Every structure is written in structure tokens, then in C-alpha cells.
Coordinates of C-alpha atoms and ligand atoms in Angstrom, one line a residue:
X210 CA 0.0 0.0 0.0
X211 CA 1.6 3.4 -1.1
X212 CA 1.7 6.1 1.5
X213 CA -1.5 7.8 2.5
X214 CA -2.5 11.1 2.2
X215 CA -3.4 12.8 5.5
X216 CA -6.7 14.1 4.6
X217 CA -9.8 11.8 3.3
X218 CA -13.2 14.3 1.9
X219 CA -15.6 12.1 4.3
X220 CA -18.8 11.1 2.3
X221 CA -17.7 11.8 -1.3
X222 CA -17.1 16.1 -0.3
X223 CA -17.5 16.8 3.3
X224 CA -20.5 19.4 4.0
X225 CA -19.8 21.8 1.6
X226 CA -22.1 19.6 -0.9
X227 CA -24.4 17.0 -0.7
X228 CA -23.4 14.0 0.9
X229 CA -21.8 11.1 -1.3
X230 CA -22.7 12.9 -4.5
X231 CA -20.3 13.6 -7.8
X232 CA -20.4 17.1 -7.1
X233 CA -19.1 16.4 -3.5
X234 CA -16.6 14.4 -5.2
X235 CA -15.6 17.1 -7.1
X236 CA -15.6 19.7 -5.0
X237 CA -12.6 17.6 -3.2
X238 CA -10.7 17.4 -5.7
X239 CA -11.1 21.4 -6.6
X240 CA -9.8 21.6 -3.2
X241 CA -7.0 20.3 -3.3
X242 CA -7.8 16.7 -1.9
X243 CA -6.3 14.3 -2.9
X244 CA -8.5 11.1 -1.3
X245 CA -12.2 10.9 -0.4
X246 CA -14.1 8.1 1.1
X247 CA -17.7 7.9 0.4
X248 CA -20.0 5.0 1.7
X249 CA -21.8 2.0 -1.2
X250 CA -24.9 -0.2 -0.6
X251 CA -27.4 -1.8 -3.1
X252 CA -30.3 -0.6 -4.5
X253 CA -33.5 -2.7 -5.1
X254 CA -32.0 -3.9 -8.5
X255 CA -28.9 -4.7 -7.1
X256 CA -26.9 -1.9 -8.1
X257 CA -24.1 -0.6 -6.1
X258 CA -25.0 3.6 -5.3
X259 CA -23.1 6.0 -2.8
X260 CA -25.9 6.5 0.1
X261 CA -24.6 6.6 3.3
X262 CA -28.5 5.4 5.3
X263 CA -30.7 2.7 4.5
X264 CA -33.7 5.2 4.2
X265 CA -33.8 7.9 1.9
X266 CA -35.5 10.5 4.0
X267 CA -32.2 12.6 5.3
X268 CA -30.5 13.0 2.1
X269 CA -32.8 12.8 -0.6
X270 CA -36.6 14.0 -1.5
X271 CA -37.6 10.2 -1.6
X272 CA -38.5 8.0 1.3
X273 CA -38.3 4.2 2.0
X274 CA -35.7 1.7 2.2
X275 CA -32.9 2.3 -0.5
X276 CA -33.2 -1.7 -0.6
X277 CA -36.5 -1.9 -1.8
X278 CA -36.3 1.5 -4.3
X279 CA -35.8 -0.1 -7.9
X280 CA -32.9 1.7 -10.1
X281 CA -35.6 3.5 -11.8
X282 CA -37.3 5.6 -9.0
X283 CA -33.3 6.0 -7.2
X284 CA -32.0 7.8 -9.9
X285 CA -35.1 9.8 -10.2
X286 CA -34.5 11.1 -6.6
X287 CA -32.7 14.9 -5.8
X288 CA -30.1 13.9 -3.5
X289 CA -29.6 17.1 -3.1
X290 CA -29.0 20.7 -4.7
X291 CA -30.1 18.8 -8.0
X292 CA -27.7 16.6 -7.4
X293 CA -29.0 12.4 -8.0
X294 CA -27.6 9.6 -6.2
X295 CA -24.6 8.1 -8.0
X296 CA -23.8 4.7 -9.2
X297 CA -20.2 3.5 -7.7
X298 CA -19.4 2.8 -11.5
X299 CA -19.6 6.7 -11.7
X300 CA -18.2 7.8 -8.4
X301 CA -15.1 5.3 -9.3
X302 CA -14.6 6.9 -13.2
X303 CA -14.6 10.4 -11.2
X304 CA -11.8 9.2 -8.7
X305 CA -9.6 7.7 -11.6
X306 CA -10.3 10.9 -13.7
X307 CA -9.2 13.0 -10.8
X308 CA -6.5 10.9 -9.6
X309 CA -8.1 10.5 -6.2
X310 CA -7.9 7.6 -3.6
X311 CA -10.9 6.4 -3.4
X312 CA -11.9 4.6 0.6
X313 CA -15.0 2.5 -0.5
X314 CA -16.9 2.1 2.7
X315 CA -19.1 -1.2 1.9
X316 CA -22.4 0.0 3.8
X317 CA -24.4 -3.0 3.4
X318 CA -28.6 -2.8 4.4
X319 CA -29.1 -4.9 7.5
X320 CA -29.3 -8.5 6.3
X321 CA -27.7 -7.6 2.9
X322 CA -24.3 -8.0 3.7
X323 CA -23.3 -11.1 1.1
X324 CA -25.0 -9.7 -1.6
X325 CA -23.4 -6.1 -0.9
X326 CA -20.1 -6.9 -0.5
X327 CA -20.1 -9.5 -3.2
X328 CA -21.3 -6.8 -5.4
X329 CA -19.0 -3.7 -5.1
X330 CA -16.1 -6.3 -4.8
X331 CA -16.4 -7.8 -8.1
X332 CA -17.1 -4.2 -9.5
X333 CA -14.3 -2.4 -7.7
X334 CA -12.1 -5.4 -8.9
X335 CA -13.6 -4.5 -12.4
X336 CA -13.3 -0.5 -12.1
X337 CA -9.3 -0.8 -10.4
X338 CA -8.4 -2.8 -12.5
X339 CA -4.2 -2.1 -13.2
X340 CA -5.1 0.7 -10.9
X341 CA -5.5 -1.5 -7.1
X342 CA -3.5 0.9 -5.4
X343 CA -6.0 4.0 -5.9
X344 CA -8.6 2.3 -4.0
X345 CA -9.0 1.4 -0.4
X346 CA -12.3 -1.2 0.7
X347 CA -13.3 -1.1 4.1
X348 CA -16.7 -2.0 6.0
X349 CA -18.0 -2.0 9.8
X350 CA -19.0 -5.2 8.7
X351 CA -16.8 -8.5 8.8
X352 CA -18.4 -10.3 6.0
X353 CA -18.2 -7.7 4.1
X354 CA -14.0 -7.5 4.8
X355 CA -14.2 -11.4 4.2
X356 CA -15.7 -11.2 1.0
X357 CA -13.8 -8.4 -0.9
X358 CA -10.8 -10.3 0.7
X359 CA -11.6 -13.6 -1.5
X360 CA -13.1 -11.5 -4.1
X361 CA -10.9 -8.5 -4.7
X362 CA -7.8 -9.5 -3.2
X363 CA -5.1 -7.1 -4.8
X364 CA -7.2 -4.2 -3.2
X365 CA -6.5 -3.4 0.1
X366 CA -8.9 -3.4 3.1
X367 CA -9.3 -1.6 5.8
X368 CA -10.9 -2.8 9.6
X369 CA -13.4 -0.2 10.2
X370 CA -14.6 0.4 13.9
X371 CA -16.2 2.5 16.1
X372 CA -14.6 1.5 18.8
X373 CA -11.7 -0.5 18.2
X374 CA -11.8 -4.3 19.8
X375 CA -9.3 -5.6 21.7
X376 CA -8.4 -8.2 19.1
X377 CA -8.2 -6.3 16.4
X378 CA -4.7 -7.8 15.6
X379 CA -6.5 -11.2 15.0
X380 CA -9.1 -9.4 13.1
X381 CA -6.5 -7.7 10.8
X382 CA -4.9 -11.3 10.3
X383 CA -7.8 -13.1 8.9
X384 CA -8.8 -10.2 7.1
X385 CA -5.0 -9.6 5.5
X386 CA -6.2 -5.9 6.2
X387 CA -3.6 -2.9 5.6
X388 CA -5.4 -0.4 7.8
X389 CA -7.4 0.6 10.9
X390 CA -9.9 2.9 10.8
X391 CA -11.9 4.1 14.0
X392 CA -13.8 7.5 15.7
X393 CA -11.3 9.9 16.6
X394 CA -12.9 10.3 19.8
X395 CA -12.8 6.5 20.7
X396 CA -8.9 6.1 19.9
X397 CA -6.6 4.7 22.2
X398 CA -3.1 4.9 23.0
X399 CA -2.6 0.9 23.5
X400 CA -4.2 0.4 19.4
X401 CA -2.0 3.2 18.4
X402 CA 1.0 1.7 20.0
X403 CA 0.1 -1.8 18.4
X404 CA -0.6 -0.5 15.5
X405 CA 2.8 1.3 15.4
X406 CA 5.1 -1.9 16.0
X407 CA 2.9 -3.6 13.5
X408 CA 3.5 -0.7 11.0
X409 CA 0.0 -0.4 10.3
X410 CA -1.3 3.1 9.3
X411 CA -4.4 4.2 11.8
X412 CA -7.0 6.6 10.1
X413 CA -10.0 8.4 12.5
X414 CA -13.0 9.9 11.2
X415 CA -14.1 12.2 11.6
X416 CA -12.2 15.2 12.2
X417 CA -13.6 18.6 11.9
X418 CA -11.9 20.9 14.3
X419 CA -7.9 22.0 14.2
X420 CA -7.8 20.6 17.5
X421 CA -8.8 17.6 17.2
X422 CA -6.4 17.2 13.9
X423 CA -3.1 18.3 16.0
X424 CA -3.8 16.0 18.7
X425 CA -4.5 13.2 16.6
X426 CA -1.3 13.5 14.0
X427 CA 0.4 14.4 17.3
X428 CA -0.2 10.9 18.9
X429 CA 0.6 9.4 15.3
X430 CA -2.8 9.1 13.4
X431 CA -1.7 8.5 9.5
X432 CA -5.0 10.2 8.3
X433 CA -8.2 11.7 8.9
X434 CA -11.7 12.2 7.4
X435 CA -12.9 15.4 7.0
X436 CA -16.3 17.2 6.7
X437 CA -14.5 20.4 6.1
X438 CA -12.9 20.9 3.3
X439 CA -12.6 24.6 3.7
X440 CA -10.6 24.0 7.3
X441 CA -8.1 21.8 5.8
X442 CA -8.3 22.4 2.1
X443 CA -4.8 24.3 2.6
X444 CA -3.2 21.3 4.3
X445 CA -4.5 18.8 1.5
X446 CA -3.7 21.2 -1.3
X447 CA -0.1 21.3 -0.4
X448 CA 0.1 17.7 0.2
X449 CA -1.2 17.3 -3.5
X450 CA 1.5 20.1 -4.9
X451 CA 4.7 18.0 -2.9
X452 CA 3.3 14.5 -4.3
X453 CA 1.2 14.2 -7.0
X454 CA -1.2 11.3 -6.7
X455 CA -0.6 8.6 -8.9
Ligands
G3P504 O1 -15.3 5.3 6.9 C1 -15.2 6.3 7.9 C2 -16.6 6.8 8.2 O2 -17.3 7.2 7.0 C3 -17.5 5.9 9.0 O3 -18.6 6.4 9.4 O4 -21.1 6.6 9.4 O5 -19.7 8.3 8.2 O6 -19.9 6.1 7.3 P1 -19.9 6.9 8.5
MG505 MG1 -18.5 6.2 5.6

């Protein structure tokens, strides 16, 4: 895994647009940013779309699960400022186009997990392809890791915790995963450590306050996820002028 950028655009482009959209997307990457992570599940007709719930109500004018809204009546929706909820294939083309990392969160529905995972696995594989190391998979869910392990293998995964578990380490094993990602405000000293000797990078979400970013890199946090891109557009920007992506 090449070496990470510090700053990730949380949810496609932090608040500045709407949330997991191509305009978010590209608003990062007018920024200056140089990664984004933004969150996949499956629609009705089984096609992977960048929604962070599993209802539409908070981010779009639609309502209902996004696992029972057919293709036709998703795309239909205003996920906000006339934006419409993207496929991944689309978000994906964007991130190659602008040479950005891309963290795929796999968000799976409750009780979808298999079919999620299995889906944006196969795809990312599909959409990375020759390009593995400008993506990054990771999931609160275990069978989701499991799955893009077996099924996308070249990509690397990332654990993805609230809090993290005290055996993570065995986690990270059977997952072969390459990062740890947790809540800022649940990180420990003991992971960090752990972490350190087992030269794994540790990345929080998510951080929206200059405080919270200093005290975090201080302790050794790799990289942080970001609502606000104006706060730390300057620290990304110069991060993409000293190494271009790529
Ligand atoms: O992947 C980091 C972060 O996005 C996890 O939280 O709820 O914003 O998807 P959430
Ligand atoms: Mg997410």
C-alpha cells in the first residue's frame, strides 16, 4: 500500500455539498484533496449507489428503504441541490479521472451483507483494474472484509470500527487488512502503539476541528476524514503540490 495522504473528503465532499454525491466528489478534488471516502450499498435492483443510510429521507426528496427503491425511482431522486444519487461505476470513473484515492466504505442494508459486499467487490475489482492501489475497501462489517478479501484480493482493506476491539490484531490477520480505521474520539493509545510496532497506518473519522487534527497527528494518526474541506483544504492542497497522486 503506497503512503497515505493525510486528509480523506468524508462522504464523497464533506458538508460543503451534498453528501456522497459527484459534485461532493468534485468539489474535493477542486480543493486540493487528494482522497475521499464515500459509503456503497445496493439498490432494489442490485446496483451498487453512494448512500450513506438505508432510508432515503435525510438525504434525498424520496422516502423508504434504499433496498426496496428499484434503479428507476433511485435515480429519479434529488439527493440534493439537484444533485442524484450516483452509481459506484460513476463515483469510481470520477476518482480515476481526478486521480483521487478512493476509501470505499461497503455499507451493506441490515441482512444484505453477502450480496453487498459481493457486489462492489467484483465491481471495484472491475473498475481498479491495473489501478489496485487508488482504491481502499473497508466495512464496519466483517463479511463484508471477508468477502472483498476472497473476491478482490489485490485491493487493500481496511478494519473499520467504532470503537476499536481488543483483538483487532486477529481481526487484521484473517482479514489480511492494511489499515485501521476508527472514531477519533474513541482512539486509544494501547491500538496506536500496536498498531505502530505492526506498522500499520491508523486513520479516524471524523475530524472537523484543528484541534482535534493536532492531537490526533500528534499521537501518530496517518489520516483523517474530513467534513470540512474549507478548514483543511490548505493542508491537503499542499500535500497534492509536494506529491502528486498517482
Ligand atoms: O469510513 C469512515 C466513516 O465514514 C465511517 O462512518 O457513518 O460516516 O460512514 P460513517
Ligand atoms: Mg462512511
Amino acid at each position: 500500500m503506497p503512503p497515505l495522504p493525510r486528509w480523506f473528503a468524508h462522504r464523497g465532499g464533506g458538508a460543503l455539498a451534498p453528501e456522497n454525491t459527484l459534485a461532493g466528489i468534485r468539489l474535493a478534488a477542486l480543493f486540493g484533496f487528494t482522497a475521499v471516502e464515500f459509503d456503497v450499498m445496493l439498490s432494489a435492483s442490485g446496483t451498487p449507489v453512494l448512500i450513506h443510510d438505508e432510508t432515503l429521507e435525510r438525504t434525498t426528496n424520496g422516502s423508504g428503504l434504499v433496498c426496496d427503491t428499484p434503479d428507476a425511482s433511485l435515480f429519479a431522486l434529488n439527493a440534493g441541490k439537484g444533485q442524484r444519487i450516483p452509481r459506484f461505476s460513476e463515483a469510481a470513473a470520477l476518482c480515476r479521472q481526478y486521480r483521487l484515492l478512493a476509501n470505499v466504505e461497503i455499507k451493506p442494508a441490515g441482512g444484505h451483507e453477502r450480496q453487498t459486499a459481493e457486489a462492489v467487490s467484483r465491481l471495484a475489482a472491475e473498475l481498479w483494474l491495473g489501478a489496485e492501489n487508488q482504491v481502499l475497501i473497508s466495512s464496519f462489517s466483517p463479511e463484508a472484509l471477508e468477502i472483498a478479501r476472497d473476491l478482490a484480493p489485490l485491493i487493500p482493506r481496511g478494519l473499520l470500527f467504532e470503537q476499536v476491539p481488543t483483538d483487532w490484531p486477529d481481526v487484521a490477520r484473517r482479514f489480511r487488512a492494511q489499515t485501521l480505521h476508527c472514531a477519533a474520539r474513541h482512539l486509544r493509545d494501547d491500538v496506536l502503539a500496536e498498531a505502530g510496532a505492526q506498522g500499520m497506518p491508523v486513520l479516524c473519522y471524523t475530524v472537523n476541528a484543528a484541534e482535534t487534527a493536532e492531537s490526533i497527528f500528534a499521537r501518530g494518526v496517518s489520516a483523517a476524514f474530513t467534513d470540512r474541506l474549507d478548514l483543511f483544504a490548505g493542508e491537503a492542497g499542499a500535500q497534492a503540490a509536494s506529491s502528486p497522486p498517482g
